Coordinates of C-alpha atoms in Angstrom, one line a residue:
D1 CA 131.6 102.5 94.0
D2 CA 130.8 106.4 95.0
R3 CA 127.9 106.8 93.0
D4 CA 124.3 106.0 92.2
T5 CA 121.8 104.2 89.9
R6 CA 121.9 108.0 87.9
G7 CA 125.5 108.2 88.1
T8 CA 125.2 111.0 90.9
T9 CA 128.1 111.1 93.6
K10 CA 126.7 110.1 96.7
P11 CA 127.7 112.7 99.6
H12 CA 129.5 110.2 102.5
E13 CA 131.9 111.4 105.2
G14 CA 135.5 111.8 102.8
A15 CA 134.8 110.1 100.1
Q16 CA 135.0 112.9 97.4
K17 CA 135.8 116.6 97.4
D18 CA 132.1 117.6 96.5
D19 CA 128.5 116.2 95.6
G20 CA 129.4 116.2 91.8
R21 CA 127.8 119.4 91.8
G22 CA 130.5 121.5 93.1
L23 CA 129.1 121.6 96.6
P24 CA 132.4 121.2 98.9
N25 CA 132.3 118.9 101.9
A26 CA 133.8 121.8 104.0
A27 CA 129.8 123.5 103.0
F28 CA 127.7 120.0 103.9
E29 CA 129.9 120.0 107.3
K30 CA 129.3 122.9 108.3
G31 CA 126.0 123.0 107.7
Q32 CA 125.7 119.5 110.0
K33 CA 127.3 121.5 112.8
T34 CA 125.0 124.3 112.2
L35 CA 122.0 122.0 112.3
A36 CA 123.1 120.5 115.7
L37 CA 123.4 123.4 117.2
L38 CA 120.0 124.3 116.1
N39 CA 119.1 121.1 116.9
P40 CA 119.9 119.7 119.9
E41 CA 117.0 117.2 119.8
G42 CA 117.5 115.8 116.8
L43 CA 114.3 116.6 115.3
G44 CA 113.8 115.7 111.5
Q45 CA 112.6 118.0 109.6
G46 CA 109.8 116.0 108.0
E47 CA 109.3 113.1 106.3
G48 CA 110.9 114.7 103.0
W49 CA 113.7 115.7 104.7
D50 CA 114.8 112.5 105.2
L51 CA 113.4 110.5 101.7
A52 CA 115.9 113.6 100.3
G53 CA 118.7 112.2 102.7
S54 CA 118.1 108.5 101.6
H55 CA 116.7 108.6 98.0
A56 CA 117.8 112.7 96.4
P57 CA 121.4 112.8 98.0
G58 CA 122.4 115.7 96.1
L59 CA 119.5 117.7 96.9
H60 CA 120.2 116.8 100.5
W61 CA 123.2 117.9 100.1
F62 CA 121.9 121.2 98.6
G63 CA 119.9 122.1 101.9
T64 CA 122.6 121.2 104.4
G65 CA 125.4 122.7 102.7
L66 CA 124.1 126.0 100.7
L67 CA 121.5 126.8 103.6
Y68 CA 123.2 125.5 106.8
G69 CA 126.5 125.5 105.5
D70 CA 126.7 128.6 103.8
L71 CA 124.1 130.8 103.5
F72 CA 122.6 130.1 106.8
A73 CA 125.8 130.5 108.8
D74 CA 127.4 132.9 107.2
I75 CA 124.8 136.6 106.2
A76 CA 125.0 138.6 109.0
L77 CA 122.2 139.0 110.8
D78 CA 122.0 137.5 114.3
Q79 CA 120.8 134.0 114.5
R80 CA 117.6 134.7 116.1
T81 CA 116.3 137.2 112.9
K82 CA 117.4 134.8 110.4
L83 CA 115.3 131.9 112.1
L84 CA 112.8 134.4 112.2
A85 CA 112.8 135.0 108.7
V86 CA 112.5 131.6 107.9
V87 CA 109.8 131.7 109.7
A88 CA 108.1 134.1 107.8
A89 CA 108.9 132.7 104.7
A90 CA 107.3 129.2 105.8
T91 CA 104.3 131.0 106.7
A92 CA 104.2 133.3 103.7
H93 CA 104.7 130.4 101.0
G94 CA 102.1 128.3 103.0
G95 CA 101.9 124.9 102.0
V96 CA 105.4 123.5 104.1
S97 CA 103.5 122.9 107.6
E98 CA 106.0 119.9 108.2
Q99 CA 109.0 122.3 107.2
L100 CA 107.6 124.9 109.3
G101 CA 107.3 122.8 112.5
F102 CA 110.8 122.6 112.1
Y103 CA 111.9 126.2 111.4
V104 CA 109.6 126.7 114.5
E105 CA 111.4 124.5 116.6
T106 CA 114.7 126.0 115.4
A107 CA 113.7 129.5 115.9
L108 CA 112.8 128.8 119.8
N109 CA 116.5 126.8 120.1
G110 CA 117.7 129.8 118.1
G111 CA 116.7 132.3 120.9
A112 CA 113.1 133.2 119.8
S113 CA 110.5 133.5 122.5
R114 CA 106.9 132.2 121.7
Q115 CA 105.7 135.8 121.2
D116 CA 108.2 136.3 118.8
V117 CA 106.7 133.2 116.6
V118 CA 103.8 134.5 117.2
D119 CA 104.3 137.6 116.0
V120 CA 105.8 137.1 112.8
I121 CA 103.0 134.6 111.7
T122 CA 100.4 137.6 112.5
L123 CA 102.4 139.7 110.4
M124 CA 102.6 137.1 107.3
S125 CA 98.8 137.3 107.5
A126 CA 98.9 140.3 105.6
I127 CA 101.5 138.8 103.0
G128 CA 100.7 135.7 102.7
S129 CA 96.8 135.0 103.6
F130 CA 95.2 134.8 106.5
G131 CA 94.5 131.2 106.1
K132 CA 98.1 130.5 105.7
A133 CA 99.3 132.3 109.1
Q134 CA 96.1 130.0 110.9
N135 CA 97.2 126.9 109.2
A136 CA 101.1 128.3 111.3
L137 CA 99.6 128.9 114.2
S138 CA 98.3 125.8 114.6
V139 CA 101.8 123.9 113.3
A140 CA 102.9 127.0 116.0
E141 CA 100.7 125.8 119.0
R142 CA 101.8 122.1 117.7
V143 CA 105.6 122.9 118.5
F144 CA 104.3 124.3 122.1
H145 CA 103.0 121.8 123.3
R146 CA 105.3 119.4 121.7
R147 CA 108.0 121.4 123.5
D148 CA 105.8 121.6 127.1
N149 CA 105.4 117.8 126.8
V150 CA 108.9 116.9 127.1
G151 CA 109.7 119.7 129.4
L152 CA 111.9 121.8 126.6
P153 CA 112.4 125.8 127.4
R154 CA 109.0 128.3 126.8

């Protein structure tokens, strides 16, 4: 059976044309490829993302297919700019430190420098708040430290 206990179509390879909400497999597959390019180390997007994959497949498909498959892959901005915009939005929003760590990782993997990340976070102190920017800098510092410890490029 391709449905979970709520009657929602489960996403798995080649089983159906969409996720039951109209999100085509092609968008999901494109999103997976985009994420693989931006996340070559295979880092998780955090516990919430992992839970979405196992308990809320529609949410997982939405994030992968719509955000990374359609929007992210097709917007005309260059990759570095898109990734820095995501870091900026997460910083200004606040309260998403787990996701922000992933976004900082992907920004660095996608061509942004550490200084680019710090500059965007600093700029967002005027949009979000100083406290949100401080929290975001702490997250970025942990990412920088982890990358240094495993020998990833600066």
